Short mmCIF file of C-alpha atoms and ligand atoms in Angstrom, two decimals:
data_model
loop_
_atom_site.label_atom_id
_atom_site.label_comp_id
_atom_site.label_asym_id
_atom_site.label_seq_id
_atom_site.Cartn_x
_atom_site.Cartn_y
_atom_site.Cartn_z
CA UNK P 881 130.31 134.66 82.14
CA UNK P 882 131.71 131.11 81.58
CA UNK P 883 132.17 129.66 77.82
CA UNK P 884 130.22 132.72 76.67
CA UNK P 885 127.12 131.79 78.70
CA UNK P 886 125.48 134.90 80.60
CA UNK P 887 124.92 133.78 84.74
CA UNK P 888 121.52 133.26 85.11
CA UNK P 889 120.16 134.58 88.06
CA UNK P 890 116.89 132.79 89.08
CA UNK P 891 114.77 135.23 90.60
CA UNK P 892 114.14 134.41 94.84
CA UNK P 893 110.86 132.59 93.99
CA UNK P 894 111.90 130.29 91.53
CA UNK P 895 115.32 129.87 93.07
CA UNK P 896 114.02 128.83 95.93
CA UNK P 897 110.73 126.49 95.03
CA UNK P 898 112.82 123.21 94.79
CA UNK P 899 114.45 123.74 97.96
CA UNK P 900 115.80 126.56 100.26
CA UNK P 901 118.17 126.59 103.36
CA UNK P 902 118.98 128.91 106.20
CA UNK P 903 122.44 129.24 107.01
CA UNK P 904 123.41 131.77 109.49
CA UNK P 905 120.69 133.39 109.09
CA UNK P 906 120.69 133.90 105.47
CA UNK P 907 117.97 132.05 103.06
CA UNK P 908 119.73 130.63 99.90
CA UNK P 909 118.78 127.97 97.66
CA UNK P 910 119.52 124.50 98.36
CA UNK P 911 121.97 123.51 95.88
CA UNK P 912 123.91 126.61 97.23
CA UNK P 913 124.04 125.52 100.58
CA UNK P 914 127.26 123.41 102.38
CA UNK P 915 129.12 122.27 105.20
CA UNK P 916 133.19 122.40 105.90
CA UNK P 917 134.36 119.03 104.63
CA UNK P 918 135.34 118.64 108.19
CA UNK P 919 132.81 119.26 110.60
CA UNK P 920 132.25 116.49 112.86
CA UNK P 921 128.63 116.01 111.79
CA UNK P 922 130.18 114.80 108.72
CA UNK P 923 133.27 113.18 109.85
CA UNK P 924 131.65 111.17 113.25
CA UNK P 925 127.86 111.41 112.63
CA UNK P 926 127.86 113.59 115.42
CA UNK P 927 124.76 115.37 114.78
CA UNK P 928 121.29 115.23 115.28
CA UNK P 929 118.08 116.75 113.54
CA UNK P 930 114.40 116.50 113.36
CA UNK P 931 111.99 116.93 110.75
CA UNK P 932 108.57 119.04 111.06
CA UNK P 933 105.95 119.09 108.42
CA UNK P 934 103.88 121.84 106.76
CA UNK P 935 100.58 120.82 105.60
CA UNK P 936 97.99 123.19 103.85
CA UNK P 937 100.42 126.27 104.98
CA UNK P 938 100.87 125.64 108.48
CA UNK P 939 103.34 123.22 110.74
CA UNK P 940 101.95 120.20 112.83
CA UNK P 941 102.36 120.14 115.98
CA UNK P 942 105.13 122.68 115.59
CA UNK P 943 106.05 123.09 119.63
CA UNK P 944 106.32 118.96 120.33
CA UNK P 945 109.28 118.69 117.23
CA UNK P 946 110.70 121.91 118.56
CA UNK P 947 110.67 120.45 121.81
CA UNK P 948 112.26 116.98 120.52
CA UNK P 949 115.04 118.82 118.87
CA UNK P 950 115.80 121.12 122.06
CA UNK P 951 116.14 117.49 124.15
CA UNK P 952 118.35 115.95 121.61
CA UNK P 953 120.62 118.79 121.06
CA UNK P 954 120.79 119.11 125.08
CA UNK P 955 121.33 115.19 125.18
CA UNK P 956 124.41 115.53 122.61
CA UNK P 957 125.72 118.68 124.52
CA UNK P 958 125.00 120.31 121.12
CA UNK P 959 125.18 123.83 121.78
CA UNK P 960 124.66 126.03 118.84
CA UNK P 961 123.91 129.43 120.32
CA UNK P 962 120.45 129.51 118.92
CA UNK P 963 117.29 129.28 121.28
CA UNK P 964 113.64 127.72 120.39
CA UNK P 965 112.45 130.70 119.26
CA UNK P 966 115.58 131.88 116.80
CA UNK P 967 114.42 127.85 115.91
CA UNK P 968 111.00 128.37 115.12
CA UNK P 969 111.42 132.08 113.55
CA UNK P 970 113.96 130.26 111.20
CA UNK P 971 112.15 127.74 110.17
CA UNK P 972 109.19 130.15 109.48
CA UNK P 973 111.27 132.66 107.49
CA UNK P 974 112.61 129.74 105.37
CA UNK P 975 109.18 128.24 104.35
CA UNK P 976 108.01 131.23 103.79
CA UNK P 977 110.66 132.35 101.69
CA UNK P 978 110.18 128.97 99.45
CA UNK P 979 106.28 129.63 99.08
CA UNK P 980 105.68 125.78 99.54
CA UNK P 981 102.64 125.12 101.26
CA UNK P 982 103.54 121.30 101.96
CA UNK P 983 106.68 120.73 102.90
CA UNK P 984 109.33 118.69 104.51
CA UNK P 985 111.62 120.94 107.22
CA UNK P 986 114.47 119.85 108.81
CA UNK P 987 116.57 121.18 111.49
CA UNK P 988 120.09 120.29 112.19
CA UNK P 989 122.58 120.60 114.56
CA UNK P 990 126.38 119.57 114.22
CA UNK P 991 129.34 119.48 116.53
CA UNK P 992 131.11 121.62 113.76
CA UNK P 993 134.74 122.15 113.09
CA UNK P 994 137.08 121.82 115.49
CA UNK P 995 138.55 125.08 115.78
CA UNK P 996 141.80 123.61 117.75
CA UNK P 997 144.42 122.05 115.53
CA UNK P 998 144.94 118.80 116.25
CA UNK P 999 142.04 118.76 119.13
CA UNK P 1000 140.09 115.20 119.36
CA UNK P 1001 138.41 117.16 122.25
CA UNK P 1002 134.37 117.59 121.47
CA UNK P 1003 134.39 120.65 123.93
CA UNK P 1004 136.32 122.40 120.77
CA UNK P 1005 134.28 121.91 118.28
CA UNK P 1006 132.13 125.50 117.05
CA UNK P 1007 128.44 123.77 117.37
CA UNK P 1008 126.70 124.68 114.11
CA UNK P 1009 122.88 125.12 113.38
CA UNK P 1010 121.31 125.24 110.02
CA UNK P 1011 117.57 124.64 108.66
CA UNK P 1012 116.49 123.30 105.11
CA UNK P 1013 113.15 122.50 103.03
CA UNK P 1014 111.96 120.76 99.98
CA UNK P 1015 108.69 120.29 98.85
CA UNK P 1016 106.87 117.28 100.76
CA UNK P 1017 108.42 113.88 100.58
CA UNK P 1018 106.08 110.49 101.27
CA UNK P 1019 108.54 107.95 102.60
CA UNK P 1020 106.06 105.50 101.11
CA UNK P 1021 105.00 106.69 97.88
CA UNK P 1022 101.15 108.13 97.50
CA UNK P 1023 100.01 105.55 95.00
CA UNK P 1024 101.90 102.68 96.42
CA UNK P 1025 100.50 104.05 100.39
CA UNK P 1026 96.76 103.59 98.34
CA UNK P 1027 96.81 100.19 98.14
CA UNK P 1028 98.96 99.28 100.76
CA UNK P 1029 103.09 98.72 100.71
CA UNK P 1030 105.28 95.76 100.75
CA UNK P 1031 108.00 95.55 103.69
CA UNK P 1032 111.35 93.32 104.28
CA UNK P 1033 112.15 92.16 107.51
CA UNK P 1034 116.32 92.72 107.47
CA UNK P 1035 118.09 89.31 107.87
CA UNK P 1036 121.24 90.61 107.87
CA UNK P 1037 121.35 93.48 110.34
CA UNK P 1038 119.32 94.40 113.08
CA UNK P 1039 118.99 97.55 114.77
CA UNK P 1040 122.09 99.26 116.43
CA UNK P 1041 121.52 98.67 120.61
CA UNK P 1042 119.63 101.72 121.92
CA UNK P 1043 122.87 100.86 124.14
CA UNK P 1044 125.43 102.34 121.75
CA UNK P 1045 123.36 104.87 120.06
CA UNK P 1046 120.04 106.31 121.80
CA UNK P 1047 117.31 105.99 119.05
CA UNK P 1048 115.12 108.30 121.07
CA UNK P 1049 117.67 110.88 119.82
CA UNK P 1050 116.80 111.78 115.83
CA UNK P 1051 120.40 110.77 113.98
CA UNK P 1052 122.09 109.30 110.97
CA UNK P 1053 123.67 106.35 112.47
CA UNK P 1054 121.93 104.89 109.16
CA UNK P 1055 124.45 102.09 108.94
CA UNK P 1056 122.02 99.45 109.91
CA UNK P 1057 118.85 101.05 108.24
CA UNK P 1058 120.78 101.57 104.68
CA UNK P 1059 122.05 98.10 104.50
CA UNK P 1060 118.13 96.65 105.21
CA UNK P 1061 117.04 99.18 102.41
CA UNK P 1062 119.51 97.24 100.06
CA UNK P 1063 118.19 93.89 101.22
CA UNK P 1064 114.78 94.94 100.87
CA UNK P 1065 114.99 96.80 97.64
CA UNK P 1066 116.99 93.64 96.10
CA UNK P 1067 113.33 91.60 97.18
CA UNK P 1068 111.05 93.97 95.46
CA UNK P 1069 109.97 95.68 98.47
CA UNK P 1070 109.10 99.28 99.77
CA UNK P 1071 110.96 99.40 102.88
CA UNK P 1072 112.29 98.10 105.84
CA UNK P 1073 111.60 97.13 109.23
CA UNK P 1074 114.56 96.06 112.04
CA UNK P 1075 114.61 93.75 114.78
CA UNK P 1076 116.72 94.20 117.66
CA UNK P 1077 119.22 91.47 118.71
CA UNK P 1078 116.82 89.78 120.98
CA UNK P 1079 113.81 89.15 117.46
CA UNK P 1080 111.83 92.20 119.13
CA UNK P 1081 110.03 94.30 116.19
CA UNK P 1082 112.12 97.99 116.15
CA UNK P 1083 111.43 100.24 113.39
CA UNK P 1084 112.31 101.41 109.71
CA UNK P 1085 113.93 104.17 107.84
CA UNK P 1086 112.08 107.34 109.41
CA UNK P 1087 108.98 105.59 110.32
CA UNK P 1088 107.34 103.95 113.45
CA UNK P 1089 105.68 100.22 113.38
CA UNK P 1090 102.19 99.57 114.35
CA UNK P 1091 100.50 95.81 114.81
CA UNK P 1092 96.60 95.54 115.28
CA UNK P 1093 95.09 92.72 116.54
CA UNK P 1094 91.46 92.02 117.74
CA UNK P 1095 91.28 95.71 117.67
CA UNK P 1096 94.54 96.59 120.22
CA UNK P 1097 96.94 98.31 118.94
CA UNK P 1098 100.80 97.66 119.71
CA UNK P 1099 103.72 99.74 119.35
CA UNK P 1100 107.14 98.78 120.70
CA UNK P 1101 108.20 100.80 123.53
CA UNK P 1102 112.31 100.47 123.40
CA UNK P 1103 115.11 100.87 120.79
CA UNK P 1104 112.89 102.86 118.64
CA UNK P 1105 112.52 107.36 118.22
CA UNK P 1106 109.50 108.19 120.03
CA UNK P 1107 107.78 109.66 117.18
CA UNK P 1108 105.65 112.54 116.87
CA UNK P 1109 103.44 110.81 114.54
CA UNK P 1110 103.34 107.78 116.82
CA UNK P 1111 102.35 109.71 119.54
CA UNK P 1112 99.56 111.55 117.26
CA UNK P 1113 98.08 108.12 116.37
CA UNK P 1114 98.62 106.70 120.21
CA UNK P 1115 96.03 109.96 121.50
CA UNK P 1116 93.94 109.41 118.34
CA UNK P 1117 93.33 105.85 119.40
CA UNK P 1118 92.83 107.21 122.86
CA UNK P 1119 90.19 109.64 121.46
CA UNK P 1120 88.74 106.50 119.74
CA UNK P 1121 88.19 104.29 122.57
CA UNK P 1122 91.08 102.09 121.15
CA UNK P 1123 93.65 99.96 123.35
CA UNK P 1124 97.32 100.92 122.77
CA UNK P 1125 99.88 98.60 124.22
CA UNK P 1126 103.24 100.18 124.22
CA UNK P 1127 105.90 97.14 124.68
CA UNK P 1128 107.94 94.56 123.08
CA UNK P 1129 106.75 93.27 120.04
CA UNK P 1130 108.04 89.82 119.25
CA UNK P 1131 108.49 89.39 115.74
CA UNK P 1132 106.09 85.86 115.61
CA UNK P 1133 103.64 87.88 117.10
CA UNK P 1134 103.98 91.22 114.73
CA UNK P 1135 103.31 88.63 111.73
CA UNK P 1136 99.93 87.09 113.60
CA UNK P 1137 98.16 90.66 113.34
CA UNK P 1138 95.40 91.77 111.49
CA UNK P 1139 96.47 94.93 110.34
CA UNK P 1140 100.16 96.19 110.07
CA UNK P 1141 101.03 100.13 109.61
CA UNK P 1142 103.79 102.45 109.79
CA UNK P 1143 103.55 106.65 111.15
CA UNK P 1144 105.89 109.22 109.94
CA UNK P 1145 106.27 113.12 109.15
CA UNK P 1146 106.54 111.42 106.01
CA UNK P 1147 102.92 110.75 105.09
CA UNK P 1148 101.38 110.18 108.33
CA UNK P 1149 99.58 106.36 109.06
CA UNK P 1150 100.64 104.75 105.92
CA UNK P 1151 99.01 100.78 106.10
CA UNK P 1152 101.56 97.73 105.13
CA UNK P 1153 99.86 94.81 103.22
CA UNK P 1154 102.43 92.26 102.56
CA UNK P 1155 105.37 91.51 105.02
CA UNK P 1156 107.34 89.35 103.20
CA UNK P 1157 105.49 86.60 102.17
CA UNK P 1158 102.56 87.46 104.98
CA UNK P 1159 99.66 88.74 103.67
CA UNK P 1160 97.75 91.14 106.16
CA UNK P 1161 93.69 92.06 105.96
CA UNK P 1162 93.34 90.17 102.68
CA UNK P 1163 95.95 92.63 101.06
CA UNK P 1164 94.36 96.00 101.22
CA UNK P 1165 95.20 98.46 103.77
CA UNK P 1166 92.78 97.36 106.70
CA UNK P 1167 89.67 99.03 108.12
CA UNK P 1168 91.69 100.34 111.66
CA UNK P 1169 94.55 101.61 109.24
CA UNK P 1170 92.18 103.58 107.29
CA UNK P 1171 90.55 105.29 110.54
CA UNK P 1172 93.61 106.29 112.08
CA UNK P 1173 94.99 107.84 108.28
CA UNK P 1174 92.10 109.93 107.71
CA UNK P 1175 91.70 110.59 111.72
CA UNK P 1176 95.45 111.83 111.32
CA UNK P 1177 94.79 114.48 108.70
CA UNK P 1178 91.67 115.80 110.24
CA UNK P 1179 94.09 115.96 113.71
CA UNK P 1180 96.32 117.84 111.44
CA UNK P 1181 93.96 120.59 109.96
CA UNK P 1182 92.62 121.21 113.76
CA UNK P 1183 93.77 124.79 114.70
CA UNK P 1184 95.54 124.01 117.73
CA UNK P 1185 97.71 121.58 115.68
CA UNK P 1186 98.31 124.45 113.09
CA UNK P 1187 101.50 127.10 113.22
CA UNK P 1188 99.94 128.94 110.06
CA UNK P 1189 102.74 130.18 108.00
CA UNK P 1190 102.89 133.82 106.56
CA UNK P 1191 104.22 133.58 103.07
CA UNK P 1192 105.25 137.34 101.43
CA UNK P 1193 102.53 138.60 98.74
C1 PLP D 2484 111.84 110.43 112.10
C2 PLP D 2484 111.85 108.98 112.46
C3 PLP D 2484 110.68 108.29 112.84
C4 PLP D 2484 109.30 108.94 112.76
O1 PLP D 2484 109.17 110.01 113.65
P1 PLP D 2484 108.10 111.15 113.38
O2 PLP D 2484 108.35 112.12 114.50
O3 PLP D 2484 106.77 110.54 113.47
O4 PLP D 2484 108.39 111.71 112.03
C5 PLP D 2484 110.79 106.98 113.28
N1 PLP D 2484 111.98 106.36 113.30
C6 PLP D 2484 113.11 106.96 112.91
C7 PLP D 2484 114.38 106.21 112.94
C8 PLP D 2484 113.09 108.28 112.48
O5 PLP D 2484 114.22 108.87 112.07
#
């Protein structure tokens, strides 16, 4: 008791709907859950995690963003005594546990603490895993993703050099992405897309960058995460009879398309209307756009695309 106040005790279920996480293998609420104030995923960014959705009760694609997180942990030398199955049972026990059936999970991996005093050495750092969900998040809002969303082009940053930091590895270098949200928010808009150094299109906070033009699709190629949603959309348009270039996207050329979209976990194919002060297919999300968005949610309620989950009665 504090102040006279009995402890409430939130039963699992409704402890548990706004957010759950699995630490060492126990399932608590999310508020509850924390890291040492020193672990090196803190105190360096060095960490790296992916993000799986649940639609309709079942992951997407579950084995490719297993498979992504087992490469970047190996690519870190992240280590954290857990193998793809301990992964995926996790993951399953903790959505299951929160009863959501749309969700957004994320795995993490983190040096950890440095269990030597005084060590600067990675090698002795205890490599930590953990797991957490909340219900679903759109990076571009649902009504706004309707008619279509407004992006900045940074002027102020571009995108850190695939040089210093491998973007193909999921991370939270977000230095250059945060300071582009400011810009952009500051303008009005949604989000943000990057250049890198050299005026080549990149990518934004969590999402990939599409351009369509005369009915070809283009997707940069370098300095961007190969994303799981990209890839979806890059075999849909395959399955479509679509071109897909994958290469360097000047940023004159991004701005001559005819449609503009974004993928991500986050909402799938989400279509971009206004880049700036461009104005793409007569500012409603365009006719391609709309194919590949509702292409992507029948890809996603195809059974070899599903991991159902098994919630408790
Ligand atoms: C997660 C993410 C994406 C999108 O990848 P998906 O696998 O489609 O969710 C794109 N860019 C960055 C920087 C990301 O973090």
């Amino acid at each position: 008791m504090i102040d006279g106040q009995p402890e409430v005790n939130p039963s699992p279920s409704t402890g548990l709907k706004t957010g759950a996480a699995w630490v060492d293998g126990r399932i608590i609420p999310i508020s509850k859950a924390s890291i040492p104030i020193n672990d090196w995923g803190l105190i360096h960014s060095d960490i790296t995690y992916d993000v799986v959705p649940v639609w309709e009760g079942a992951f997407f694609r579950f084995e490719l963003y297993l498979a992504r997180f087992f490469r970047s942990m190996a690519a870190l030398r992240l280590n954290p005594g857990i193998d793809q199955a301990g992964v995926a049972n996790a993951l399953h026990d903790l959505v299951a546990a929160t009863g959501l059936q749309k969700a957004y999970v994320a795995m993490v991996a983190t040096r950890g603490v440095n269990r030597v005093p005084g060590s600067r050495d990675p090698r002795d750092c205890h490599n930590r895993f953990f797991a957490w969900c909340v219900p679903y998040i759109h990076v571009i809002a649902l009504d706004i993703a309707d008619t279509g969303a407004q992006v900045h082009i940074a002027s102020s940053v571009c995108r850190i050099s695939p040089n210093s930091v491998d973007p193909r590895i999921k991370n939270y270098h977000w230095g250059d992405f945060t300071k582009g949200l400011f810009e952009a928010k500051a303008l009005g808009a949604e989000t943000v897309i990057l250049l890198d150094a050299d005026g080549h299109v990149t990518e934004g906070p969590g999402f990939n960058v599409f351009a369509v033009k005369d009915k070809r699709l283009v997707t940069p190629e370098r300095g961007v995460l190969h994303g799981i949603s990209r890839q979806t959309v890059i075999e849909i348009a395959a399955d479509l009879g679509l071109e897909v270039e994958i290469r360097d996207l000047p940023v004159s050329e991004f701005l001559q398309s005819d449609e503009v979209f974004i993928t991500t976990s986050g909402g799938g194919v989400a279509p971009i209307t206004r880049v700036d002060d461009h104005i793409f297919s007569n500012d409603a999300p365009g006719e391609l756009t709309l194919a590949l968005h509702r292409a992507y949610f029948e890809w996603a309620a195809r059974p070899e695309n599903r991991t159902p989950i098994t919630y408790p009665d």
